[in-house]
Coordinates of C-alpha atoms in Angstrom, one line a residue:
M293 CA 0.0 0.0 0.0
S294 CA 1.4 3.4 -1.0
K295 CA 2.3 6.0 1.6
H296 CA 2.0 9.8 1.3
I297 CA 4.9 11.7 2.8
V298 CA 4.7 15.5 3.6
V299 CA 7.8 17.6 4.2
D300 CA 6.8 21.1 5.0
P301 CA 8.9 23.3 5.0
I302 CA 11.8 21.4 3.4
T303 CA 14.4 24.1 3.4
R304 CA 16.9 24.4 6.3
I305 CA 17.0 28.2 6.8
E306 CA 14.4 29.4 4.3
G307 CA 10.9 27.9 4.1
H308 CA 7.5 28.0 2.5
L309 CA 8.3 25.1 0.2
R310 CA 6.3 22.0 0.7
I311 CA 7.0 18.6 -0.9
E312 CA 4.5 15.8 -1.0
A313 CA 5.7 12.4 -2.2
V314 CA 3.9 9.1 -2.8
I315 CA 6.0 6.0 -2.2
D316 CA 5.2 2.4 -3.1
D317 CA 5.6 -0.8 -1.1
N318 CA 9.4 -0.8 -1.9
N319 CA 9.7 2.7 -0.5
T320 CA 10.3 4.1 -4.0
I321 CA 8.9 7.5 -4.9
V322 CA 6.3 7.1 -7.6
D323 CA 4.8 10.6 -7.6
A324 CA 5.8 14.0 -6.2
Y325 CA 4.4 17.5 -5.8
S326 CA 6.1 20.8 -5.1
S327 CA 4.3 23.7 -3.6
S328 CA 5.1 27.2 -2.4
T329 CA 2.8 28.2 0.4
M330 CA 3.7 31.8 0.3
F331 CA 2.3 34.6 -2.0
R332 CA 4.8 37.1 -3.5
G333 CA 3.1 40.2 -4.8
I334 CA 6.1 42.5 -5.5
E335 CA 5.0 42.8 -9.2
T336 CA 1.7 44.4 -8.3
I337 CA 3.5 46.9 -5.9
L338 CA 5.7 48.1 -8.7
K339 CA 2.9 49.2 -11.0
G340 CA 2.5 53.0 -11.2
R341 CA 6.0 53.6 -9.9
D342 CA 8.9 55.6 -11.4
P343 CA 10.9 52.8 -13.2
R344 CA 14.1 54.2 -11.8
D345 CA 12.9 53.3 -8.3
C346 CA 12.0 49.7 -9.2
G347 CA 15.4 48.2 -8.4
L348 CA 15.3 49.3 -4.7
L349 CA 11.9 47.7 -4.3
A350 CA 12.4 44.6 -6.5
M351 CA 15.5 43.5 -4.4
R352 CA 13.0 42.8 -1.6
I353 CA 11.8 39.8 -3.6
C354 CA 14.5 37.9 -1.8
G355 CA 16.5 38.2 1.4
V356 CA 19.5 36.3 0.0
C357 CA 19.9 37.2 -3.7
T358 CA 19.0 40.9 -3.0
G359 CA 21.7 42.3 -5.3
T360 CA 20.9 40.1 -8.2
H361 CA 17.2 41.2 -8.2
Y362 CA 18.4 44.8 -7.8
Q363 CA 20.7 44.5 -10.9
R364 CA 18.1 42.7 -13.0
S365 CA 15.5 45.4 -12.3
I366 CA 17.9 48.2 -13.1
E367 CA 19.0 46.4 -16.3
A368 CA 15.4 45.8 -17.4
V369 CA 14.9 49.6 -17.3
E370 CA 18.3 50.2 -19.0
H371 CA 17.3 47.8 -21.8
A372 CA 13.9 49.6 -22.2
F373 CA 15.7 52.9 -22.4
G374 CA 18.5 51.7 -24.7
V375 CA 21.2 52.7 -22.3
T376 CA 24.7 51.1 -22.6
I377 CA 26.8 51.3 -19.4
P378 CA 30.5 52.2 -19.2
K379 CA 33.3 49.6 -18.7
N380 CA 33.8 50.4 -15.0
V381 CA 30.1 49.9 -14.4
R382 CA 30.1 46.5 -16.1
L383 CA 33.2 45.4 -14.1
V384 CA 31.8 46.6 -10.8
R385 CA 28.5 44.9 -11.4
N386 CA 30.2 41.7 -12.4
L387 CA 32.3 41.8 -9.1
I388 CA 29.2 42.4 -6.9
Q389 CA 27.4 39.6 -8.6
G390 CA 30.5 37.4 -8.6
A391 CA 30.9 37.9 -4.8
L392 CA 27.3 36.9 -4.4
Y393 CA 28.1 33.7 -6.3
L394 CA 31.0 32.8 -4.0
H395 CA 29.0 33.6 -0.8
D396 CA 25.8 31.9 -2.0
H397 CA 27.4 28.7 -3.3
V398 CA 29.7 28.1 -0.2
V399 CA 26.8 28.8 2.2
H400 CA 24.6 26.5 0.2
F401 CA 27.0 23.6 0.2
Y402 CA 28.1 23.8 3.8
H403 CA 25.2 25.2 5.7
L404 CA 22.1 24.3 3.6
H405 CA 23.1 21.1 1.8
A406 CA 26.2 19.4 3.4
L407 CA 24.2 17.8 6.2
D408 CA 22.3 15.8 3.6
W409 CA 25.7 14.0 2.9
V410 CA 27.5 14.4 6.3
D411 CA 26.4 12.6 9.5
I412 CA 27.3 14.9 12.3
T413 CA 27.2 12.3 15.1
S414 CA 29.3 9.9 13.1
A415 CA 32.2 12.4 13.3
L416 CA 32.4 11.7 17.0
E417 CA 33.8 8.2 16.2
A418 CA 36.6 9.6 14.0
D419 CA 40.3 9.3 14.6
P420 CA 41.8 12.8 14.3
K421 CA 45.1 11.5 13.1
K422 CA 43.4 9.5 10.3
T423 CA 41.2 12.5 9.6
A424 CA 44.3 14.6 8.8
V425 CA 45.5 11.9 6.4
E426 CA 42.1 11.8 4.8
A427 CA 42.1 15.6 4.3
R428 CA 45.4 15.5 2.5
K429 CA 44.2 12.7 0.3
W430 CA 41.2 14.6 -1.1
A431 CA 43.1 17.9 -1.4
N432 CA 45.6 15.9 -3.5
V433 CA 42.8 14.8 -5.8
A434 CA 42.0 18.5 -6.3
G435 CA 45.7 19.2 -6.9
E436 CA 45.9 21.5 -3.8
Y437 CA 47.2 21.6 -0.3
P438 CA 44.5 20.9 2.3
W439 CA 42.8 23.9 4.0
T440 CA 43.0 22.0 7.3
D441 CA 45.2 18.9 8.0
S442 CA 45.9 19.6 11.7
E443 CA 45.2 16.6 13.9
S444 CA 44.8 18.9 16.9
E445 CA 42.3 21.1 15.1
F446 CA 40.2 18.2 14.1
A447 CA 40.3 16.9 17.7
Q448 CA 39.2 20.3 19.0
V449 CA 36.2 20.3 16.7
Q450 CA 35.4 16.8 17.7
E451 CA 35.6 17.7 21.4
R452 CA 33.3 20.7 20.8
V453 CA 30.6 18.6 19.0
A454 CA 30.9 15.9 21.7
K455 CA 30.2 18.5 24.4
F456 CA 27.1 19.7 22.5
V457 CA 25.9 16.1 22.3
K458 CA 26.6 15.3 25.9
Q459 CA 24.7 18.4 27.0
G460 CA 21.8 17.8 24.6
R461 CA 22.5 21.1 22.9
L462 CA 23.0 20.2 19.2
G463 CA 21.3 23.4 18.3
I464 CA 21.0 23.7 14.5
F465 CA 22.3 20.1 14.3
G466 CA 19.5 18.8 16.4
N467 CA 16.7 16.5 15.2
G468 CA 18.6 15.6 12.0
Y469 CA 18.3 12.2 10.4
W470 CA 21.6 11.1 12.0
G471 CA 22.3 7.4 11.6
N472 CA 20.2 7.1 8.5
K473 CA 21.4 4.1 6.4
H474 CA 21.8 6.3 3.3
Y475 CA 24.7 8.3 4.9
K476 CA 27.9 6.9 3.3
L477 CA 30.9 9.0 4.5
T478 CA 33.3 7.4 7.0
P479 CA 33.6 9.0 10.5
E480 CA 36.9 10.7 9.4
Q481 CA 35.2 12.1 6.3
N482 CA 32.3 13.3 8.4
L483 CA 34.7 15.1 10.8
I484 CA 36.3 16.9 7.8
G485 CA 32.8 18.0 6.7
V486 CA 31.9 19.3 10.1
T487 CA 35.1 21.2 10.5
H488 CA 34.8 23.0 7.2
Y489 CA 31.1 23.7 8.0
L490 CA 32.2 25.6 11.1
Q491 CA 35.1 27.4 9.3
A492 CA 32.9 28.5 6.4
L493 CA 30.6 30.3 8.9
D494 CA 33.4 32.7 9.6
L495 CA 34.6 33.0 6.0
Q496 CA 31.2 34.0 4.6
R497 CA 31.6 37.3 6.2
D498 CA 34.5 38.1 3.8
A499 CA 32.2 37.5 0.8
A500 CA 29.7 39.9 2.4
K501 CA 32.4 42.5 2.8
M502 CA 33.3 42.2 -0.8
M503 CA 29.7 42.9 -1.9
A504 CA 29.6 45.9 0.5
I505 CA 32.8 47.5 -0.8
F506 CA 31.2 48.3 -4.2
G507 CA 27.5 47.9 -3.1
G508 CA 27.6 50.2 -0.1
K509 CA 26.1 47.5 2.2
N510 CA 25.1 43.9 2.2
P511 CA 22.4 42.6 2.0
H512 CA 20.4 45.1 -0.1
P513 CA 23.2 47.0 -1.8
Q514 CA 22.4 50.6 -2.7
S515 CA 25.0 51.7 -5.3
I516 CA 23.4 50.7 -8.6
V517 CA 21.3 53.2 -10.6
V518 CA 19.8 53.2 -14.0
G519 CA 22.8 54.0 -16.3
G520 CA 25.6 53.3 -13.9
V521 CA 26.9 53.0 -10.3
T522 CA 27.4 55.5 -7.5
C523 CA 30.5 53.9 -5.9
V524 CA 32.8 56.5 -7.6
Q525 CA 35.2 56.9 -4.7
D526 CA 35.7 53.1 -4.4
I527 CA 36.7 52.9 -8.1
Q528 CA 39.0 55.8 -7.8
N529 CA 40.7 54.6 -4.6
P530 CA 43.3 51.8 -5.3
A531 CA 43.2 50.8 -1.6
R532 CA 39.5 49.8 -1.9
I533 CA 40.1 47.7 -5.0
A534 CA 43.2 46.1 -3.3
L535 CA 41.0 45.3 -0.2
F536 CA 38.5 43.6 -2.5
K537 CA 41.2 41.5 -4.1
D538 CA 42.7 40.5 -0.7
L539 CA 39.3 39.2 0.5
L540 CA 38.8 37.5 -2.8
M541 CA 42.1 35.7 -2.7
K542 CA 41.5 34.4 0.8
F543 CA 38.0 33.1 -0.2
R544 CA 39.4 31.6 -3.4
K545 CA 41.9 29.6 -1.4
F546 CA 39.1 28.1 0.8
I547 CA 37.2 27.1 -2.4
K548 CA 40.2 25.3 -3.9
Q549 CA 41.5 23.7 -0.7
A550 CA 38.3 22.8 1.2
Y551 CA 35.2 23.2 -1.0
L552 CA 36.4 21.3 -4.1
P553 CA 38.2 18.5 -2.1
D554 CA 35.0 18.0 -0.1
V555 CA 32.9 17.7 -3.2
Y556 CA 35.4 15.2 -4.7
M557 CA 35.1 13.2 -1.4
A558 CA 31.3 13.2 -1.4
G559 CA 31.1 12.5 -5.1
T560 CA 33.3 9.5 -4.8
M561 CA 31.5 8.1 -1.7
Y562 CA 28.1 8.6 -3.4
A563 CA 29.3 7.6 -6.9
D564 CA 26.8 4.8 -7.1
E565 CA 23.9 7.4 -6.9
A566 CA 25.7 9.6 -9.5
L567 CA 26.2 6.7 -11.9
D568 CA 22.6 5.5 -11.8
G569 CA 21.3 9.0 -12.3
T570 CA 19.5 9.4 -9.0
G571 CA 17.8 12.8 -8.9
G572 CA 18.5 13.5 -12.6
G573 CA 14.9 14.8 -13.3
L574 CA 13.9 16.5 -16.5
K575 CA 17.3 16.5 -18.2
N576 CA 16.2 19.6 -20.1
Y577 CA 18.4 22.6 -19.3
M578 CA 18.3 26.3 -20.0
A579 CA 20.6 29.2 -19.5
Y580 CA 19.8 32.9 -20.3
G581 CA 23.5 33.6 -20.4
G582 CA 25.3 35.9 -18.0
F583 CA 28.2 38.0 -16.9
R584 CA 29.1 40.4 -19.7
L585 CA 32.7 40.1 -20.9
D586 CA 32.8 43.2 -23.2
D587 CA 31.3 46.6 -23.5
N588 CA 28.9 46.0 -26.4
P589 CA 25.2 46.9 -26.0
M590 CA 23.2 44.6 -23.8
Y591 CA 22.7 41.1 -25.0
K592 CA 24.9 41.7 -28.1
G593 CA 28.3 40.8 -26.6
A594 CA 30.3 37.9 -25.2
M595 CA 29.3 36.3 -21.9
L596 CA 31.0 34.1 -19.3
F597 CA 28.0 31.8 -19.3
P598 CA 26.6 31.3 -22.8
S599 CA 22.9 31.1 -23.4
G600 CA 21.1 28.1 -24.8
I601 CA 18.8 25.1 -24.3
V602 CA 19.8 21.4 -24.1
L603 CA 17.0 18.8 -24.3
D604 CA 17.0 15.2 -23.0
G605 CA 20.6 15.5 -21.8
D606 CA 21.9 15.5 -25.4
L607 CA 25.2 17.4 -25.3
S608 CA 25.6 17.1 -29.1
K609 CA 22.8 19.6 -29.7
V610 CA 22.2 23.1 -28.3
I611 CA 19.2 25.3 -29.2
D612 CA 19.6 29.1 -29.4
F613 CA 17.8 31.0 -26.6
D614 CA 14.9 33.3 -27.6
P615 CA 13.4 35.4 -24.8
E616 CA 10.1 35.6 -26.8
K617 CA 9.5 31.9 -26.2
I618 CA 9.2 32.2 -22.4
A619 CA 5.7 31.9 -21.0
E620 CA 4.1 31.3 -17.6
D621 CA 1.1 28.9 -17.0
V622 CA -1.2 29.0 -13.9
T623 CA -3.3 25.9 -14.4
H624 CA -2.1 24.5 -11.1
A625 CA -1.1 27.8 -9.4
W626 CA -3.2 29.9 -7.2
Y627 CA -3.7 32.6 -9.8
K628 CA -6.4 33.6 -12.3
G629 CA -5.7 32.8 -15.9
D630 CA -6.7 30.5 -18.7
K631 CA -3.5 30.3 -20.9
P632 CA 0.3 30.7 -20.8
L633 CA 1.4 34.3 -21.0
H634 CA 4.7 35.9 -21.9
P635 CA 6.1 37.9 -19.0
F636 CA 5.5 41.2 -20.8
D637 CA 1.8 40.3 -20.7
G638 CA 1.9 38.4 -17.5
V639 CA -0.8 38.9 -14.8
T640 CA -0.4 38.4 -11.1
D641 CA -4.1 38.0 -9.9
P642 CA -4.3 35.7 -6.9
E643 CA -7.0 33.0 -6.7
Y644 CA -6.4 30.9 -3.6
T645 CA -8.5 27.7 -3.5
G646 CA -6.9 26.1 -0.4
F647 CA -5.9 22.5 0.3
G648 CA -7.7 19.3 -0.6
K649 CA -8.5 16.2 1.4
K650 CA -7.9 15.8 5.1
E651 CA -6.9 12.5 6.7
N652 CA -5.8 11.8 10.3
G653 CA -5.7 15.6 10.9
I654 CA -3.4 16.3 7.9
A655 CA -4.5 18.5 5.0
Y656 CA -3.0 17.5 1.7
L657 CA -2.5 19.6 -1.5
D658 CA -5.4 19.6 -4.0
T659 CA -3.1 18.3 -6.7
K660 CA -5.9 17.8 -9.3
H661 CA -6.5 21.5 -9.3
K662 CA -4.4 24.4 -7.9
Y663 CA -1.7 23.7 -5.3
S664 CA 1.1 26.3 -5.3
W665 CA 1.8 30.0 -5.3
I666 CA 4.5 29.4 -7.9
K667 CA 3.5 29.7 -11.5
S668 CA 4.7 27.1 -14.1
P669 CA 7.2 28.7 -16.6
I670 CA 7.7 26.9 -19.9
Y671 CA 10.2 27.6 -22.7
D672 CA 8.9 26.9 -26.2
D673 CA 6.4 24.5 -24.6
N674 CA 9.2 22.6 -22.7
R675 CA 9.7 22.2 -19.0
V676 CA 13.3 23.0 -18.2
E677 CA 15.8 23.0 -15.2
V678 CA 17.9 26.1 -14.6
G679 CA 21.0 26.6 -12.3
P680 CA 24.6 25.7 -12.1
L681 CA 24.2 22.3 -13.7
A682 CA 22.2 23.9 -16.6
R683 CA 25.1 26.5 -17.1
M684 CA 27.7 23.8 -17.2
V685 CA 25.7 21.6 -19.5
V686 CA 24.9 24.4 -21.9
G687 CA 28.5 25.6 -21.8
V688 CA 29.9 22.2 -22.6
A689 CA 27.3 21.7 -25.4
R690 CA 28.2 25.1 -26.8
G691 CA 31.9 24.1 -26.8
D692 CA 32.8 27.0 -24.5
K693 CA 36.5 26.7 -23.9
R694 CA 36.6 28.0 -20.3
I695 CA 33.7 26.0 -19.0
G696 CA 34.8 22.9 -20.9
E697 CA 38.3 23.1 -19.2
Y698 CA 36.8 23.3 -15.7
V699 CA 34.3 20.6 -16.2
T700 CA 36.8 18.2 -17.9
R701 CA 39.4 18.8 -15.1
F702 CA 36.9 18.0 -12.4
L703 CA 35.7 14.8 -14.0
K704 CA 39.2 13.7 -14.8
N705 CA 40.5 14.4 -11.3
G706 CA 37.6 12.5 -9.8
N707 CA 37.9 9.7 -12.4
L708 CA 34.2 10.2 -13.2
P709 CA 32.3 9.9 -16.5
T710 CA 30.3 12.7 -18.0
K711 CA 27.0 11.0 -17.2
V712 CA 27.4 11.6 -13.5
L713 CA 26.5 15.2 -14.1
F714 CA 22.8 14.2 -14.7
S715 CA 22.1 13.4 -11.0
T716 CA 21.7 14.9 -7.6
V717 CA 25.5 14.5 -7.1
G718 CA 26.2 16.1 -10.4
R719 CA 24.0 19.1 -9.6
T720 CA 26.0 19.6 -6.4
A721 CA 29.3 19.1 -8.2
A722 CA 28.4 21.6 -11.0
R723 CA 27.9 24.3 -8.4
A724 CA 31.4 23.7 -7.0
I725 CA 32.9 23.7 -10.5
E726 CA 31.5 27.1 -11.4
T727 CA 32.4 28.5 -8.0
E728 CA 36.1 27.8 -8.7
M729 CA 35.7 29.3 -12.2
M730 CA 34.0 32.4 -10.9
A731 CA 36.7 33.0 -8.2
D732 CA 39.4 32.7 -10.9
I733 CA 37.8 35.1 -13.4
M734 CA 37.0 37.6 -10.6
V735 CA 40.7 38.1 -10.1
E736 CA 41.0 39.1 -13.8
W737 CA 38.0 41.5 -13.5
T738 CA 39.5 43.1 -10.4
D739 CA 42.8 43.7 -12.1
E740 CA 41.0 45.0 -15.2
L741 CA 39.1 47.5 -13.1
A742 CA 42.3 48.6 -11.4
R743 CA 44.1 49.1 -14.7
N744 CA 41.2 51.0 -16.3
A745 CA 40.9 53.4 -13.3
A746 CA 44.7 53.9 -13.2
A747 CA 44.6 54.7 -16.9
G748 CA 42.3 57.6 -16.2
D749 CA 38.9 56.2 -17.2
L750 CA 36.7 57.1 -14.2
S751 CA 33.3 57.0 -16.1
T752 CA 30.5 55.6 -13.9
W753 CA 27.3 56.7 -15.6
T754 CA 25.7 57.0 -19.0
E755 CA 23.4 60.1 -19.4
F756 CA 19.9 59.7 -20.9
D757 CA 16.8 61.9 -21.3
F758 CA 14.3 60.3 -19.0
D759 CA 11.2 62.2 -20.4
K760 CA 12.1 61.1 -23.9
V761 CA 13.0 57.4 -23.3
S762 CA 10.3 56.7 -20.8
E763 CA 7.3 57.8 -22.9
N764 CA 6.6 54.3 -24.3
A765 CA 9.2 51.5 -23.6
K766 CA 9.6 48.0 -22.6
G767 CA 12.7 45.9 -21.7
Y768 CA 14.0 42.9 -19.8
G769 CA 16.9 42.2 -17.4
L770 CA 18.2 38.6 -17.9
E771 CA 21.1 37.1 -16.0
E772 CA 22.4 33.9 -14.5
A773 CA 21.7 34.3 -10.7
P774 CA 23.5 31.8 -8.4
R775 CA 20.4 29.6 -8.5
G776 CA 19.8 29.9 -12.2
A777 CA 18.1 31.9 -15.0
L778 CA 16.6 35.1 -13.6
G779 CA 14.5 37.6 -15.5
H780 CA 12.7 40.9 -14.8
W781 CA 10.3 42.3 -17.5
V782 CA 9.0 45.9 -17.4
R783 CA 6.6 47.9 -19.6
I784 CA 6.7 51.7 -19.2
E785 CA 4.2 54.4 -20.4
N786 CA 4.5 58.1 -19.7
G787 CA 7.3 57.6 -17.2
K788 CA 5.4 55.1 -15.1
V789 CA 5.5 51.3 -14.8
V790 CA 2.3 49.7 -16.3
N791 CA 3.3 46.1 -16.0
Y792 CA 6.1 44.2 -14.2
Q793 CA 6.9 40.5 -14.0
A794 CA 9.8 38.6 -12.5
V795 CA 10.5 34.9 -13.3
V796 CA 13.0 33.7 -10.8
P797 CA 15.2 30.5 -10.8
S798 CA 13.1 28.8 -8.1
T799 CA 10.0 29.5 -10.2
W800 CA 11.5 27.5 -13.0
N801 CA 12.6 24.6 -10.7
A802 CA 10.0 24.6 -8.0
A803 CA 7.0 25.0 -10.2
P804 CA 3.9 22.7 -10.1
R805 CA 2.4 20.7 -13.0
D806 CA 1.6 22.8 -16.1
Y807 CA -1.4 22.8 -18.4
K808 CA -0.3 19.5 -20.0
E809 CA 0.1 17.9 -16.5
R810 CA 3.9 17.8 -17.0
K811 CA 6.0 17.9 -13.8
G812 CA 8.3 20.7 -12.7
A813 CA 12.1 20.2 -12.1
Y814 CA 11.8 19.3 -8.4
E815 CA 8.9 17.0 -8.9
A816 CA 10.6 15.1 -11.8
S817 CA 13.9 14.8 -9.9
L818 CA 12.2 12.8 -7.1
I819 CA 10.6 10.1 -9.2
G820 CA 12.3 6.7 -8.7
I821 CA 14.3 7.6 -5.6
K822 CA 14.3 4.9 -3.0
V823 CA 13.8 6.1 0.6
A824 CA 15.6 4.1 3.3
D825 CA 13.2 5.2 6.1
P826 CA 9.9 7.0 5.3
E827 CA 10.0 8.6 8.7
Q828 CA 13.3 10.1 7.8
P829 CA 13.0 11.2 4.2
L830 CA 16.7 12.1 3.9
E831 CA 16.8 11.4 0.2
I832 CA 14.0 13.9 -0.6
L833 CA 15.9 16.6 1.3
R834 CA 19.2 15.7 -0.5
T835 CA 17.7 16.0 -4.0
V836 CA 15.5 19.1 -3.5
H837 CA 18.4 20.8 -1.6
S838 CA 20.7 20.2 -4.6
F839 CA 18.7 22.8 -6.5
D840 CA 19.3 25.3 -3.6
P841 CA 15.6 26.2 -3.2
C842 CA 14.9 29.8 -2.2
I843 CA 11.4 30.5 -1.2
A844 CA 11.4 32.5 2.1
C845 CA 12.4 32.2 5.8
A846 CA 11.3 29.4 8.1
V847 CA 13.1 27.1 10.5
H848 CA 11.1 24.0 11.4
I849 CA 10.2 20.6 10.0
V850 CA 7.1 18.5 10.5
D851 CA 6.6 14.8 10.1
T852 CA 4.0 13.1 7.9
K853 CA 1.3 13.6 10.6
G854 CA 2.0 17.3 10.9
K855 CA 3.9 16.8 14.2
E856 CA 6.7 19.3 14.6
L857 CA 10.1 17.5 14.7
G858 CA 12.4 20.4 15.5
V859 CA 12.6 24.2 15.9
Y860 CA 15.9 25.9 15.2
K861 CA 17.1 29.3 16.3
V862 CA 19.9 30.8 14.1
D863 CA 22.5 33.0 15.7
T864 CA 22.5 36.0 13.3
S865 CA 26.0 37.0 14.4
C866 CA 27.3 33.8 12.8
S867 CA 29.7 33.4 15.7
I868 CA 31.0 29.9 16.3

């Protein structure tokens, strides 16, 4: 007899994402549903506003990717106005967005996703001396020195965790699925993961400082305006650029000596799941393209991440991206509407119909009708996945030299075939691969900015006649945010916004069924996964977390009967 599992919310620090899964007698997932239980109405708030103000409001869509929503909103207006930004502005925006990538990906792996692979309590059984040897082994695979190979440091971390356990104060580690049969790391490998988890808490501050140097503050930077940036003094002052580079080099070292070796370690120990394609899902991938590499007008120059679509995991064929082929369907979303609409014509008109059946005190989603606040985006009538894996897949299929080199090196060092990319493990590895690539090219961008400023080019804004360009215009800001393809669309008449739509990465990935009853990326990725213990659905968390879902903030998990399993209080000072 099948069982119906509910995990709500599923995210560790952010919530409002609900997963319902149906498992058969063999504990294999045969159906799955993804639902956001939170309404986001930012688009309606922006109507009637001065388009130059939209960026400051649109960044409130998210509490994590604030800067990327800010930039996309500003760029949508610049695209509508036909404004081309100066070189310094392009470089500064790339550096702010790049710092967000480093921060976001490291936080995701260690603090939002690692505990799906790492068993905290197993680390107490580790031998610190053997752990140091193990750390050197995986750093060697990455071609690096280990970030930490001190026996005494590992022993200190172990002692610290042991005190928490003895006192019953596991805090954010409490009520995990520790001891689950699907954890595969050795005690020594688990101790390495726990140690880097704690060290990364401190390091993430440096990435936040990097964003604040040119953004003015973090989160919610303030220095980007339509046509340019306001951080003129930071560009003119060599000491500010040097500070940014110092922080970048330290963070880059952690990525190469800790993050990558840990992903090699996890990828090897979970290689069976990678090889059999566990969590592969749709295998349709899309990238808008992102990070401008030259000063050509918007969408007409070279980009770090090329755009394109790859269908059915076929790397021999890549389809050119056309923004006109994007549409959003609301058949199973709590909105009014009877057909897919392009974002320029998109409507955000709520129609909440509630949950469906109730059994044993639990209310389930009404999956035959509407069951999520997330719309269902489609590209040329295809369901697609977006994110780091999509960027790496499209880059390889495009024959992009830089992406090809980083992906090939990772697979060669790990002695892994290309097919492992199409899995939960592959999705996690792709994020690490692009993090290393991003850290490397940011060094080049920082040096380019310093040289350009030293040569006397201090231009930071492109002038435009607002009354003239805002009379009747429309534009879009498309970029590769850390979690995937992000777009903002704006229509402007007589200097005011008449329509605004944002299609975010988690919209593409977390969406419910569409008008053809086709699954979204999360839903498709869960089909066929075997759950070791339905009361501890670790495998569901592992696969959904590999997308880095970003819905909103919440900090508790409930079991299949709605019983609360744990409540977590996060220390916002990040002290350890």
